[in-house]
Amino acid sequence: PRLDEMYNSFDFETVAKNVLSPVAWAYYSSGSDDEITMRENHNAFHRIWLKPRVLVNVKEVDVSTTMLGSKVDMPLYITATALAKLGHPEGEVVLTQAAAKNNIIQMIPTLASCSFDDIVDAALATQTQWLQLYVNADREVSKKFVQHAEKRGIKGLFITVDAPQLGRREKDMRQKYDQDTPDEIERNKTEVNRNEGAARAISQFIDPSLCWDDIAWFRTVTKMPIIIKGVQTADDAVLAAKAGCQGVVLSNHGGRQLDFAPSAIEILAEVMDALRAECLLDNGFEVYVDGGIRRGSDIFKAIALGATGVGIGRPALVSVSKTNERTNKRTNEQTNKQTNKQTTTKLTLSLLFIPYSMPCPLTVWKV
Ligand code: FNR
């Protein structure tokens, strides 16, 4: 289809499935086990209904907001997803450019396929970027990385806590991973098993012993706000606030980790209640959600239920998907030429489709 025939993020997903190599598609699209949580992530939004009020002046609608102190044009950020080069030869840098065009935040993954510094160098001076951290068993490696990121102007440290062991993503496991490994793996000389998919090849270094004491230690090594990514209960959100973190991301890793974990949107209201009950929201503690955000109405529901903002993973990846010569030998020249030209514009447009498909003022809906 032509770009002007693409109406929503699902359209981009359909194109991506045809354009991407089998390895890339398996890595991006897979969830763990029976993929019940992955499907539930978007389905859960279908159970939340709106309460539309009429005769409210909606001539001017401003969806800009502030996240961890940065002003952004919409309550949406591109979250961390590893290995963007599987889907586009320029990798994460394309997402940096798209984030700049839309004045939204990009979270840089530890397992980026571009180097961390290249991704930071690609950003405008005014652009906000965050860092997602997988904590290394060698804490000195993580400490150096975090302190380097802080020096480079990163505005938030998101520590991923929902992957102490890798979820079984069977679609991905059926593929062989034949790409270069990210910097993090190179630095650690971690052994790489290439026979059971991309995720298994790149995640060996993640420390399963990570616990709350480590979060306290991270607070001593950086002044960046610390946000726990992958919280799945109200109790843990409360613990994060009490541990001095500046926020949490309610997330189940896009349904790629624990199958039958609840969706973020399902638990958001009870998390907000628990934080409010202990007055833990008073110091500006922020709650983000990700997983299954596909339309403006999804963002709207999350904001109305108390989230500061939402992250998108797969919608960003599929919007810049492009035939990669190295990984996809079966694609013809024509598709290649077309996707080449349109890459960043595509993401720009797809991001715009998401928020503006629901032109309702945020103030009118109450739970
Ligand atoms: C992820 N996610 C992820 N999270 C993280 O903390 N570190 C990582 O390296 C990755 N890598 C990654 C790769 C791919 C291909 C996907 C799809 C996801 C999880 C990600 O940050 C986010 O939680 C989910 O992607 C949100 O769900 P949606 O938007 O993809 O439905």
Coordinates of C-alpha atoms and ligand atoms in Angstrom, one line a residue:
P1 CA 0.0 0.0 0.0
R2 CA 1.0 3.6 -0.5
L3 CA 1.8 5.7 2.6
D4 CA -1.4 7.7 2.3
E5 CA -3.3 4.5 2.4
M6 CA -1.8 3.6 5.9
Y7 CA -4.3 4.7 8.5
N8 CA -3.2 3.2 11.8
S9 CA -0.4 1.3 13.5
F10 CA -1.9 -2.0 12.5
D11 CA -1.4 -1.1 8.8
F12 CA 2.3 -0.6 9.5
E13 CA 2.4 -4.0 11.2
T14 CA 0.9 -5.7 8.2
V15 CA 3.5 -4.1 5.9
A16 CA 6.3 -4.9 8.3
K17 CA 5.4 -8.6 8.3
N18 CA 5.9 -8.7 4.5
V19 CA 9.0 -6.6 4.4
L20 CA 11.1 -7.8 7.3
S21 CA 13.3 -10.9 7.3
P22 CA 11.8 -13.9 9.1
V23 CA 14.4 -13.4 11.9
A24 CA 13.4 -9.8 12.4
W25 CA 9.7 -10.5 12.3
A26 CA 10.0 -13.4 14.8
Y27 CA 12.1 -11.3 17.2
Y28 CA 9.8 -8.3 17.1
S29 CA 6.4 -10.0 17.1
S30 CA 7.0 -12.8 19.5
G31 CA 5.6 -13.1 23.0
S32 CA 6.4 -15.7 25.7
D33 CA 4.8 -19.2 25.9
D34 CA 1.2 -19.0 24.6
E35 CA 1.4 -15.2 24.1
I36 CA -1.7 -14.8 26.3
T37 CA -0.3 -11.7 28.0
M38 CA 0.9 -10.3 24.7
R39 CA -2.6 -10.4 23.3
E40 CA -4.2 -9.3 26.5
N41 CA -2.1 -6.1 26.5
H42 CA -4.1 -4.6 23.7
N43 CA -7.3 -6.5 24.4
A44 CA -7.5 -5.1 27.9
F45 CA -8.1 -1.6 26.4
H46 CA -11.3 -3.0 24.8
R47 CA -12.8 -3.4 28.3
I48 CA -12.5 0.2 29.2
W49 CA -15.3 2.4 28.0
L50 CA -15.5 6.2 27.8
K51 CA -17.8 8.6 29.5
P52 CA -18.0 11.3 26.9
R53 CA -19.3 14.7 28.0
V54 CA -20.8 17.0 25.5
L55 CA -20.9 20.8 25.1
V56 CA -17.3 21.2 26.2
N57 CA -15.3 23.7 24.1
V58 CA -12.7 21.5 22.3
K59 CA -11.7 24.1 19.7
E60 CA -8.1 24.1 21.1
V61 CA -6.8 20.8 22.3
D62 CA -3.3 20.7 23.7
V63 CA -1.8 17.3 24.3
S64 CA 1.7 18.5 25.3
T65 CA 2.9 17.5 28.7
T66 CA 6.0 17.2 30.9
M67 CA 7.8 13.9 31.6
L68 CA 10.5 13.8 34.3
G69 CA 10.9 17.5 33.8
S70 CA 11.1 17.5 30.0
K71 CA 8.4 19.3 27.9
V72 CA 7.1 17.1 25.1
D73 CA 4.5 17.5 22.5
M74 CA 2.4 14.4 23.5
P75 CA 2.3 12.0 26.4
L76 CA 4.0 9.3 24.4
Y77 CA 7.6 8.1 24.2
I78 CA 9.4 5.5 22.1
T79 CA 10.4 2.8 24.6
A80 CA 13.5 0.7 24.6
T81 CA 13.5 -2.2 22.2
A82 CA 16.7 -4.1 21.4
L83 CA 18.2 -4.6 18.0
A84 CA 16.6 -2.0 15.8
K85 CA 19.1 -2.9 13.0
L86 CA 17.2 -6.2 12.5
G87 CA 14.5 -4.1 11.0
H88 CA 16.3 -1.1 9.5
P89 CA 20.0 -0.9 8.6
E90 CA 20.5 2.4 10.4
G91 CA 18.9 1.0 13.6
E92 CA 18.0 3.2 16.6
V93 CA 19.3 6.4 15.0
V94 CA 16.2 6.4 12.7
L95 CA 14.1 6.4 15.9
T96 CA 16.1 9.2 17.3
Q97 CA 15.3 11.3 14.2
A98 CA 11.6 10.4 14.3
A99 CA 11.5 11.3 18.0
A100 CA 13.1 14.7 17.2
K101 CA 10.6 15.4 14.5
N102 CA 7.7 14.8 16.9
N103 CA 9.3 16.3 20.0
I104 CA 8.9 13.1 22.0
I105 CA 11.4 11.2 24.1
Q106 CA 13.4 8.1 23.0
M107 CA 14.5 5.6 25.6
I108 CA 17.8 4.1 24.5
P109 CA 18.1 0.3 25.1
T110 CA 21.2 -1.2 26.6
L111 CA 21.1 -3.7 23.8
A112 CA 20.9 -1.2 21.0
S113 CA 22.4 -2.2 17.7
C114 CA 23.9 1.2 17.2
S115 CA 26.5 2.3 19.8
F116 CA 25.1 4.3 22.7
D117 CA 27.3 7.3 21.7
D118 CA 26.1 7.2 18.1
I119 CA 22.5 7.4 19.3
V120 CA 23.2 10.3 21.5
D121 CA 25.2 12.1 18.8
A122 CA 22.2 11.7 16.4
A123 CA 20.0 13.7 18.8
L124 CA 19.3 17.4 18.6
A125 CA 20.8 19.4 21.5
T126 CA 17.3 20.1 22.8
Q127 CA 16.2 16.5 22.5
T128 CA 15.5 14.4 25.6
Q129 CA 16.7 10.8 25.8
W130 CA 16.5 8.3 28.5
L131 CA 18.5 5.2 29.1
Q132 CA 17.1 1.7 29.7
L133 CA 19.5 -0.4 31.8
Y134 CA 19.9 -4.2 31.9
V135 CA 22.0 -4.6 35.0
N136 CA 25.2 -6.5 34.5
A137 CA 26.4 -9.2 36.9
D138 CA 29.5 -7.0 37.0
R139 CA 28.2 -3.9 38.7
E140 CA 31.3 -1.9 37.7
V141 CA 30.3 -2.3 34.0
S142 CA 26.8 -1.0 34.8
K143 CA 28.2 1.8 36.9
K144 CA 30.5 3.0 34.1
F145 CA 27.7 2.9 31.6
V146 CA 25.3 4.8 33.8
Q147 CA 27.8 7.5 34.7
H148 CA 28.8 7.9 31.1
A149 CA 25.2 8.3 30.1
E150 CA 24.7 10.9 32.8
K151 CA 27.7 12.9 31.4
R152 CA 26.2 12.7 27.9
G153 CA 23.0 14.4 29.1
I154 CA 20.6 11.4 29.5
K155 CA 17.7 12.6 31.6
G156 CA 16.4 9.4 33.2
L157 CA 17.6 5.9 34.1
F158 CA 15.0 3.1 33.5
I159 CA 16.1 -0.1 35.2
T160 CA 14.5 -3.1 33.7
V161 CA 13.4 -5.6 36.3
D162 CA 11.1 -8.0 34.5
A163 CA 13.7 -10.1 32.8
P164 CA 15.7 -12.0 35.5
Q165 CA 15.3 -15.0 33.2
L166 CA 14.4 -14.7 29.6
G167 CA 10.8 -15.6 28.6
R168 CA 10.4 -18.5 26.2
R169 CA 9.6 -16.8 22.9
E170 CA 9.2 -19.8 20.8
K171 CA 8.7 -18.0 17.4
D172 CA 12.1 -16.4 18.0
M173 CA 13.7 -19.6 19.3
R174 CA 13.0 -21.3 16.0
Q175 CA 15.3 -18.8 14.2
K176 CA 19.1 -18.6 14.1
Y177 CA 20.5 -15.2 15.0
D178 CA 23.1 -14.3 12.4
Q179 CA 23.8 -10.7 13.1
D180 CA 26.6 -8.8 14.8
T181 CA 26.1 -8.5 18.6
P182 CA 25.5 -5.2 20.4
D183 CA 28.4 -3.4 22.2
E184 CA 27.3 -4.7 25.6
I185 CA 27.9 -8.2 24.6
E186 CA 31.2 -7.4 22.9
R187 CA 32.5 -5.6 26.1
N188 CA 31.6 -8.6 28.2
K189 CA 32.8 -11.2 25.9
T190 CA 29.7 -13.1 26.8
E191 CA 29.2 -16.4 25.1
V192 CA 26.6 -16.2 22.4
N193 CA 24.3 -19.0 21.5
R194 CA 23.1 -18.2 18.0
N195 CA 20.9 -21.3 17.6
E196 CA 17.8 -20.3 19.6
G197 CA 16.8 -16.9 18.4
A198 CA 17.9 -13.3 18.8
A199 CA 16.7 -12.8 22.4
R200 CA 18.7 -15.8 23.8
A201 CA 21.8 -14.7 21.9
I202 CA 22.0 -11.3 23.5
S203 CA 20.7 -11.6 27.0
Q204 CA 23.1 -13.9 28.8
F205 CA 24.8 -11.2 30.8
I206 CA 21.6 -10.0 32.7
D207 CA 22.0 -10.5 36.4
P208 CA 19.2 -12.6 37.9
S209 CA 20.3 -11.7 41.5
L210 CA 19.1 -8.0 41.1
C211 CA 17.1 -6.9 44.0
W212 CA 16.0 -3.7 46.0
D213 CA 19.4 -3.3 47.6
D214 CA 20.9 -2.7 44.2
I215 CA 18.4 0.1 43.5
A216 CA 19.6 1.8 46.7
W217 CA 23.2 1.4 45.4
F218 CA 22.3 2.9 42.0
R219 CA 21.0 6.0 43.8
T220 CA 24.5 6.5 45.1
V221 CA 26.2 6.3 41.7
T222 CA 23.9 8.7 39.7
K223 CA 21.9 11.8 40.1
M224 CA 19.6 10.9 37.2
P225 CA 16.0 10.1 38.2
I226 CA 15.7 6.3 38.6
I227 CA 12.5 4.6 37.3
I228 CA 11.8 0.9 37.7
K229 CA 10.6 -0.6 34.4
G230 CA 8.6 -3.7 34.5
V231 CA 6.5 -3.3 37.7
Q232 CA 3.4 -5.5 37.7
T233 CA 1.8 -5.0 41.1
A234 CA 0.6 -2.1 43.3
D235 CA 2.9 -3.4 46.1
D236 CA 6.0 -3.1 44.0
A237 CA 5.0 0.4 42.8
V238 CA 4.8 1.4 46.5
L239 CA 8.2 -0.2 47.3
A240 CA 9.7 1.7 44.3
A241 CA 8.4 5.0 45.6
K242 CA 9.6 4.2 49.2
A243 CA 13.0 3.2 47.7
G244 CA 13.4 6.8 46.5
C245 CA 12.7 6.1 42.8
Q246 CA 11.1 8.9 40.8
G247 CA 8.7 6.6 39.0
V248 CA 7.7 3.2 37.6
V249 CA 6.8 1.8 34.3
L250 CA 4.0 -0.6 34.6
S251 CA 5.0 -3.1 32.0
N252 CA 5.2 -6.8 31.3
H253 CA 7.8 -6.3 28.6
G254 CA 5.3 -6.4 25.8
G255 CA 4.1 -9.9 26.9
R256 CA 7.6 -11.3 26.2
Q257 CA 8.4 -12.3 29.8
L258 CA 6.0 -13.9 32.2
D259 CA 2.9 -15.2 30.4
F260 CA -0.2 -14.5 32.5
A261 CA 1.2 -11.4 33.9
P262 CA -1.5 -8.8 33.9
S263 CA -1.6 -5.9 31.4
A264 CA -0.3 -2.5 32.6
I265 CA -3.6 -0.8 31.9
E266 CA -5.5 -3.4 34.0
I267 CA -3.5 -2.6 37.1
L268 CA -3.0 1.1 36.6
A269 CA -6.0 2.3 38.7
E270 CA -5.2 0.1 41.7
V271 CA -1.5 1.2 41.5
M272 CA -2.6 4.9 41.6
D273 CA -4.9 4.2 44.5
A274 CA -2.2 2.4 46.5
L275 CA 0.3 5.3 45.9
R276 CA -2.3 7.9 46.7
A277 CA -3.3 6.1 49.9
E278 CA 0.3 6.4 51.2
C279 CA 0.7 9.9 49.9
L280 CA 3.5 8.7 47.6
L281 CA 2.4 10.8 44.7
D282 CA 2.9 14.1 46.5
N283 CA 6.6 14.4 45.5
G284 CA 6.0 14.1 41.8
F285 CA 6.3 10.3 41.5
E286 CA 5.4 9.4 38.0
V287 CA 3.7 6.3 36.7
Y288 CA 4.1 5.2 33.1
V289 CA 2.6 2.3 31.2
D290 CA 3.5 0.3 28.2
G291 CA 2.2 -2.7 26.3
G292 CA -0.5 -2.8 23.6
I293 CA -0.8 0.9 23.0
R294 CA -2.0 1.1 19.5
R295 CA -4.4 4.0 19.2
G296 CA -5.0 7.5 20.5
S297 CA -7.9 6.1 22.6
D298 CA -5.4 3.8 24.4
I299 CA -3.2 6.7 25.4
F300 CA -6.3 8.6 26.4
K301 CA -7.5 5.8 28.7
A302 CA -4.0 5.5 30.3
I303 CA -3.8 9.3 31.0
A304 CA -7.3 9.4 32.3
L305 CA -6.5 6.6 34.7
G306 CA -3.5 8.5 36.1
A307 CA -0.5 7.7 33.9
T308 CA 1.9 10.5 33.2
G309 CA 2.7 9.0 29.8
V310 CA 2.8 5.8 27.7
G311 CA 5.6 4.0 25.9
I312 CA 5.3 2.3 22.5
G313 CA 7.6 -0.6 21.5
R314 CA 6.5 -2.5 18.4
P315 CA 4.5 0.3 16.8
A316 CA 7.8 2.3 16.5
L317 CA 9.8 -0.7 15.2
V318 CA 7.3 -1.7 12.5
S319 CA 6.9 1.9 11.4
V320 CA 10.5 2.1 10.4
S321 CA 10.8 -1.4 9.1
K322 CA 12.7 -1.7 5.9
T323 CA 14.0 -4.6 3.9
N324 CA 17.5 -5.3 5.2
E325 CA 19.7 -6.6 2.4
R326 CA 21.8 -8.6 4.8
T327 CA 18.9 -10.4 6.5
N328 CA 16.3 -10.6 3.7
K329 CA 17.4 -12.0 0.5
R330 CA 13.9 -12.8 -0.7
T331 CA 12.6 -9.2 -1.1
N332 CA 12.5 -7.6 -4.5
E333 CA 14.1 -4.4 -5.6
Q334 CA 10.9 -2.4 -5.8
T335 CA 9.9 -2.8 -2.2
N336 CA 13.4 -1.9 -1.2
K337 CA 13.3 1.4 -3.2
Q338 CA 10.0 2.4 -1.8
T339 CA 10.8 1.7 1.8
N340 CA 14.2 3.4 1.6
K341 CA 12.6 6.7 0.7
Q342 CA 9.8 6.7 3.2
T343 CA 11.4 5.4 6.4
T344 CA 11.5 8.3 8.8
T345 CA 8.4 9.9 7.3
K346 CA 6.6 6.7 8.0
L347 CA 7.3 6.8 11.7
T348 CA 6.4 10.4 11.9
L349 CA 3.1 9.8 10.4
S350 CA 2.4 6.7 12.3
L351 CA 3.1 8.5 15.6
L352 CA 0.7 11.2 14.6
F353 CA -2.0 8.8 13.7
I354 CA -1.9 7.4 17.2
P355 CA -2.6 10.4 19.3
Y356 CA -4.8 12.4 17.0
S357 CA -7.2 9.6 16.2
M358 CA -9.0 10.5 19.5
P359 CA -9.7 14.3 19.4
C360 CA -11.3 14.4 22.8
P361 CA -10.2 16.7 25.7
L362 CA -8.5 14.7 28.4
T363 CA -10.5 16.3 31.1
V364 CA -13.9 15.0 30.2
W365 CA -13.4 11.4 31.1
K366 CA -13.5 10.2 34.7
V367 CA -13.3 6.6 35.9
Ligands
FNR1 C1 11.3 -5.1 24.0 N1 11.3 -4.7 25.3 C2 12.5 -4.4 25.9 N2 12.4 -3.9 27.2 C3 13.6 -3.6 27.8 O1 13.6 -3.1 28.9 N3 14.8 -3.8 27.2 C4 14.9 -4.3 25.9 O2 16.0 -4.6 25.4 C5 13.7 -4.7 25.3 N4 13.7 -5.2 24.0 C6 12.5 -5.4 23.3 C7 12.6 -5.9 22.0 C8 11.4 -6.0 21.3 C9 11.4 -6.5 19.9 C10 10.1 -5.7 21.9 C11 8.9 -5.9 21.2 C12 10.1 -5.3 23.2 C13 10.0 -4.3 25.9 C14 9.6 -2.9 25.6 O3 10.4 -2.0 26.2 C15 8.1 -2.6 26.0 O4 7.9 -3.0 27.3 C16 7.1 -3.3 25.1 O5 7.6 -3.4 23.8 C17 5.8 -2.6 25.1 O6 4.8 -3.3 24.4 P1 4.4 -3.0 22.9 O7 4.3 -1.5 22.7 O8 5.5 -3.6 22.0 O9 3.1 -3.7 22.8

